[in-house]
Amino acid sequence: MKRPQKILTLGSAALLSASLLVGCGNTTQNQAPAQNATQGAGDATPAATGTTQDAATPDATGASPSDTASATDSVSPSDSASPTSSASGSASPSGSASGAAVNGGQAAALAAVDSALAQHQGGDVVEIDYDRRADKFEVDLIADGNAHQVTVDATGKNVQEDRADGRADEDDVAELRAAAVGAKDAIKRVFESAESESGTKVLDEASLDEDDDVVRWEVELDIDNRDKEYTVNVQDGSVTAR
């Protein structure tokens, strides 16, 4: 009776061992899927991270440098500065204020002297008058001892007539010899002296005369229909208003 009991005991032990082995196998199999799930979750992390970076990239680059530069270009300083240039250009009245283009003005009178002398090389002007009604200059000069009157238009550039007046007056010749300041210089100095006077300035006449044994240039300007007289020293060019 003792032997069958022993056999039963051994059988029970075998069954117990088999049960334990089956339990351990299940545990191992259960752990494997858990590890796989963990690995899967780890694999999913980069994918999620990649998705986050891709989504953020357009937001960061939405305001691209080129777009920013184009916006800056549209408000460039050079474009905004151009109105200032045009404003300054239109605001410069110096050309019209100087009266340089006025018929009978300073520039025209000086040009008339040059035009007359170009007709008679080596000559000297003793008198120049501007006729406002006829709108022309009459220039009296002496060349080679002979007197000439040259008519020039109001711009001083076009000779209209050149008339010979015979032998020059001896007094005029003597006055020219005594004068170190010529007609052009005298006219220029008078216009410069009259710069402070407001209004359009036109030459009436400039003539070389002797008064009380003193030779001088007598120059008269028309300033807005007001006559203004000046004398110019023929030695030093000093101007005196009368």
Tab-separated table of C-alpha atoms in Angstrom:
chain	number	residue	atom	x	y	z
A	1	MET	CA	0.000	0.000	0.000
A	2	LYS	CA	2.927	2.297	0.530
A	3	ARG	CA	4.095	2.095	-3.157
A	4	PRO	CA	0.868	3.296	-4.754
A	5	GLN	CA	0.834	6.300	-2.434
A	6	LYS	CA	4.339	7.189	-3.505
A	7	ILE	CA	3.367	6.984	-7.153
A	8	LEU	CA	0.450	9.264	-6.549
A	9	THR	CA	2.684	11.729	-4.801
A	10	LEU	CA	5.087	11.780	-7.787
A	11	GLY	CA	2.196	12.310	-10.164
A	12	SER	CA	0.904	15.204	-8.143
A	13	ALA	CA	4.343	16.784	-8.187
A	14	ALA	CA	4.519	16.438	-11.974
A	15	LEU	CA	1.167	18.082	-12.407
A	16	LEU	CA	2.210	20.953	-10.129
A	17	SER	CA	5.393	21.535	-12.131
A	18	ALA	CA	3.472	21.551	-15.372
A	19	SER	CA	1.071	24.119	-13.957
A	20	LEU	CA	3.936	26.344	-12.893
A	21	LEU	CA	5.569	26.124	-16.328
A	22	VAL	CA	2.311	27.058	-18.030
A	23	GLY	CA	1.900	30.084	-15.716
A	24	CYS	CA	5.421	31.299	-16.369
A	25	GLY	CA	4.874	30.981	-20.113
A	26	ASN	CA	1.775	33.091	-19.967
A	27	THR	CA	3.558	35.699	-17.918
A	28	THR	CA	6.387	35.893	-20.446
A	29	GLN	CA	3.971	36.155	-23.345
A	30	ASN	CA	2.019	38.875	-21.522
A	31	GLN	CA	5.227	40.819	-20.889
A	32	ALA	CA	6.259	40.646	-24.553
A	33	PRO	CA	3.186	42.473	-25.865
A	34	ALA	CA	3.643	45.075	-23.187
A	35	GLN	CA	7.225	45.655	-24.332
A	36	ASN	CA	6.043	45.779	-27.926
A	37	ALA	CA	3.437	48.338	-26.955
A	38	THR	CA	6.074	50.351	-25.163
A	39	GLN	CA	8.360	50.213	-28.205
A	40	GLY	CA	5.444	51.197	-30.410
A	41	ALA	CA	4.744	54.169	-28.239
A	42	GLY	CA	8.459	55.079	-28.440
A	43	ASP	CA	8.357	54.806	-32.221
A	44	ALA	CA	5.292	57.023	-32.302
A	45	THR	CA	7.069	59.747	-30.355
A	46	PRO	CA	9.440	60.787	-33.192
A	47	ALA	CA	6.521	60.771	-35.569
A	48	ALA	CA	4.597	63.082	-33.298
A	49	THR	CA	7.667	65.242	-32.821
A	50	GLY	CA	8.215	65.403	-36.562
A	51	THR	CA	4.643	66.437	-37.050
A	52	THR	CA	5.017	69.209	-34.503
A	53	GLN	CA	8.143	70.565	-36.222
A	54	ASP	CA	6.543	70.447	-39.643
A	55	ALA	CA	3.499	72.290	-38.403
A	56	ALA	CA	5.642	74.920	-36.698
A	57	THR	CA	7.890	75.494	-39.694
A	58	PRO	CA	5.306	77.318	-41.863
A	59	ASP	CA	4.368	79.527	-38.904
A	60	ALA	CA	7.999	80.487	-38.355
A	61	THR	CA	8.732	81.006	-42.007
A	62	GLY	CA	5.403	82.620	-42.897
A	63	ALA	CA	7.005	86.045	-42.618
A	64	SER	CA	9.834	85.165	-44.983
A	65	PRO	CA	12.892	87.537	-45.304
A	66	SER	CA	12.005	88.217	-48.888
A	67	ASP	CA	8.518	89.359	-47.899
A	68	THR	CA	10.004	91.574	-45.192
A	69	ALA	CA	12.502	93.029	-47.626
A	70	SER	CA	9.818	93.776	-50.161
A	71	ALA	CA	7.808	95.615	-47.535
A	72	THR	CA	10.871	97.682	-46.660
A	73	ASP	CA	11.531	98.437	-50.318
A	74	SER	CA	8.023	99.778	-50.748
A	75	VAL	CA	8.794	102.453	-48.147
A	76	SER	CA	12.322	103.197	-49.355
A	77	PRO	CA	13.952	106.488	-48.204
A	78	SER	CA	14.899	107.406	-51.767
A	79	ASP	CA	11.273	107.321	-52.901
A	80	SER	CA	10.155	109.442	-50.003
A	81	ALA	CA	13.025	111.862	-50.621
A	82	SER	CA	12.067	112.562	-54.221
A	83	PRO	CA	9.149	114.907	-53.345
A	84	THR	CA	11.622	116.999	-51.340
A	85	SER	CA	13.833	117.305	-54.394
A	86	SER	CA	10.977	118.363	-56.624
A	87	ALA	CA	9.765	120.800	-53.978
A	88	SER	CA	13.183	122.380	-53.679
A	89	GLY	CA	13.457	122.584	-57.470
A	90	SER	CA	10.143	124.342	-57.837
A	91	ALA	CA	10.857	126.690	-54.931
A	92	SER	CA	14.039	128.209	-56.386
A	93	PRO	CA	13.008	131.610	-57.756
A	94	SER	CA	16.582	132.914	-58.113
A	95	GLY	CA	16.492	132.808	-61.924
A	96	SER	CA	13.439	135.018	-62.272
A	97	ALA	CA	14.312	137.211	-59.276
A	98	SER	CA	17.734	138.121	-60.679
A	99	GLY	CA	16.118	139.571	-63.816
A	100	ALA	CA	18.790	137.907	-65.975
A	101	ALA	CA	16.316	137.229	-68.796
A	102	VAL	CA	14.551	140.617	-68.660
A	103	ASN	CA	14.745	142.718	-71.824
A	104	GLY	CA	16.956	145.702	-71.081
A	105	GLY	CA	18.198	144.130	-67.850
A	106	GLN	CA	21.780	143.644	-66.703
A	107	ALA	CA	22.536	140.562	-68.801
A	108	ALA	CA	20.994	142.134	-71.897
A	109	ALA	CA	22.914	145.409	-71.445
A	110	LEU	CA	26.234	143.616	-71.047
A	111	ALA	CA	25.471	141.491	-74.114
A	112	ALA	CA	24.605	144.604	-76.130
A	113	VAL	CA	28.029	146.109	-75.341
A	114	ASP	CA	29.732	142.891	-76.478
A	115	SER	CA	27.646	142.745	-79.667
A	116	ALA	CA	28.516	146.339	-80.584
A	117	LEU	CA	32.230	145.901	-79.906
A	118	ALA	CA	32.232	142.704	-81.967
A	119	GLN	CA	31.309	144.918	-84.953
A	120	HIS	CA	34.378	147.111	-84.362
A	121	GLN	CA	37.338	145.281	-82.886
A	122	GLY	CA	39.477	147.470	-80.601
A	123	GLY	CA	36.714	150.014	-80.051
A	124	ASP	CA	35.423	151.494	-76.758
A	125	VAL	CA	31.854	152.310	-75.752
A	126	VAL	CA	31.180	155.875	-74.619
A	127	GLU	CA	27.406	155.599	-74.197
A	128	ILE	CA	24.586	153.037	-74.228
A	129	ASP	CA	20.851	153.796	-74.077
A	130	TYR	CA	17.905	151.446	-73.821
A	131	ASP	CA	14.764	152.595	-75.652
A	132	ARG	CA	11.872	150.866	-73.876
A	133	ARG	CA	9.276	151.897	-76.464
A	134	ALA	CA	11.286	150.556	-79.399
A	135	ASP	CA	12.666	147.729	-77.202
A	136	LYS	CA	16.270	148.124	-78.365
A	137	PHE	CA	19.724	149.362	-77.335
A	138	GLU	CA	21.659	152.144	-79.032
A	139	VAL	CA	25.384	151.818	-78.411
A	140	ASP	CA	27.782	154.690	-79.245
A	141	LEU	CA	31.435	153.708	-79.577
A	142	ILE	CA	34.739	154.976	-80.950
A	143	ALA	CA	37.028	152.789	-83.041
A	144	ASP	CA	40.142	154.021	-84.881
A	145	GLY	CA	39.150	157.660	-84.200
A	146	ASN	CA	35.753	157.184	-85.800
A	147	ALA	CA	32.328	157.255	-84.151
A	148	HIS	CA	29.741	154.508	-84.691
A	149	GLN	CA	26.260	153.832	-83.433
A	150	VAL	CA	25.207	150.183	-83.278
A	151	THR	CA	21.570	149.244	-82.683
A	152	VAL	CA	20.999	145.942	-80.873
A	153	ASP	CA	17.746	144.208	-79.938
A	154	ALA	CA	16.447	144.140	-76.342
A	155	THR	CA	18.161	140.814	-75.589
A	156	GLY	CA	21.512	142.349	-76.529
A	157	LYS	CA	22.345	139.499	-78.888
A	158	ASN	CA	21.201	140.612	-82.350
A	159	VAL	CA	22.615	143.625	-84.180
A	160	GLN	CA	19.921	145.477	-86.121
A	161	GLU	CA	21.922	148.397	-87.537
A	162	ASP	CA	25.513	149.649	-87.652
A	163	ARG	CA	25.808	153.320	-88.625
A	164	ALA	CA	29.004	155.328	-89.098
A	165	ASP	CA	28.949	158.835	-87.525
A	166	GLY	CA	32.189	160.298	-88.917
A	167	ARG	CA	35.175	161.410	-86.894
A	168	ALA	CA	34.845	161.030	-83.133
A	169	ASP	CA	34.505	164.067	-80.849
A	170	GLU	CA	37.821	165.036	-79.253
A	171	ASP	CA	36.226	165.379	-75.819
A	172	ASP	CA	34.917	161.809	-76.019
A	173	VAL	CA	38.355	160.551	-77.014
A	174	ALA	CA	39.960	162.393	-74.076
A	175	GLU	CA	37.399	160.955	-71.629
A	176	LEU	CA	38.104	157.438	-72.825
A	177	ARG	CA	41.816	157.955	-72.276
A	178	ALA	CA	41.153	159.101	-68.700
A	179	ALA	CA	38.936	156.117	-67.819
A	180	ALA	CA	40.391	152.901	-66.412
A	181	VAL	CA	36.886	151.463	-65.912
A	182	GLY	CA	35.003	150.506	-69.081
A	183	ALA	CA	31.276	150.540	-69.845
A	184	LYS	CA	30.669	146.876	-68.986
A	185	ASP	CA	32.393	147.137	-65.617
A	186	ALA	CA	30.487	150.326	-64.724
A	187	ILE	CA	27.105	148.772	-65.618
A	188	LYS	CA	27.873	145.601	-63.693
A	189	ARG	CA	28.933	147.507	-60.572
A	190	VAL	CA	25.771	149.638	-60.598
A	191	PHE	CA	23.458	146.620	-60.893
A	192	GLU	CA	25.334	144.953	-58.029
A	193	SER	CA	24.940	148.114	-55.929
A	194	ALA	CA	21.185	148.120	-56.655
A	195	GLU	CA	20.620	144.495	-55.596
A	196	SER	CA	19.007	145.599	-52.335
A	197	GLU	CA	16.385	147.546	-54.282
A	198	SER	CA	13.176	145.563	-54.805
A	199	GLY	CA	11.611	145.403	-58.247
A	200	THR	CA	12.599	144.700	-61.846
A	201	LYS	CA	15.737	146.590	-62.852
A	202	VAL	CA	16.276	147.870	-66.391
A	203	LEU	CA	19.080	150.033	-67.757
A	204	ASP	CA	18.041	153.473	-68.952
A	205	GLU	CA	21.467	154.733	-69.947
A	206	ALA	CA	25.151	154.715	-69.128
A	207	SER	CA	27.411	157.455	-70.456
A	208	LEU	CA	30.980	158.633	-69.938
A	209	ASP	CA	30.896	162.324	-69.003
A	210	GLU	CA	33.092	165.072	-67.593
A	211	ASP	CA	31.675	167.337	-64.900
A	212	ASP	CA	33.773	169.997	-63.140
A	213	ASP	CA	36.895	168.498	-64.685
A	214	VAL	CA	36.008	165.093	-63.223
A	215	VAL	CA	35.456	162.200	-65.624
A	216	ARG	CA	32.962	159.596	-64.439
A	217	TRP	CA	30.337	157.151	-65.600
A	218	GLU	CA	26.774	158.300	-65.111
A	219	VAL	CA	24.353	155.382	-64.995
A	220	GLU	CA	20.593	155.483	-64.655
A	221	LEU	CA	18.376	152.488	-63.872
A	222	ASP	CA	14.631	152.088	-64.116
A	223	ILE	CA	13.387	150.132	-61.100
A	224	ASP	CA	9.679	149.406	-61.442
A	225	ASN	CA	9.180	152.705	-63.306
A	226	ARG	CA	11.242	154.640	-60.756
A	227	ASP	CA	14.454	156.311	-61.961
A	228	LYS	CA	17.574	155.742	-59.881
A	229	GLU	CA	20.847	157.546	-60.727
A	230	TYR	CA	24.394	156.441	-59.898
A	231	THR	CA	27.920	157.626	-60.602
A	232	VAL	CA	30.929	155.336	-61.018
A	233	ASN	CA	34.503	156.418	-60.371
A	234	VAL	CA	36.503	155.750	-63.548
A	235	GLN	CA	39.656	154.929	-61.570
A	236	ASP	CA	38.585	152.594	-58.764
A	237	GLY	CA	35.039	151.645	-59.865
A	238	SER	CA	33.373	152.856	-56.645
A	239	VAL	CA	29.626	153.482	-56.977
A	240	THR	CA	27.677	156.396	-55.503
A	241	ALA	CA	23.886	156.656	-55.581
A	242	ARG	CA	22.416	160.085	-56.285
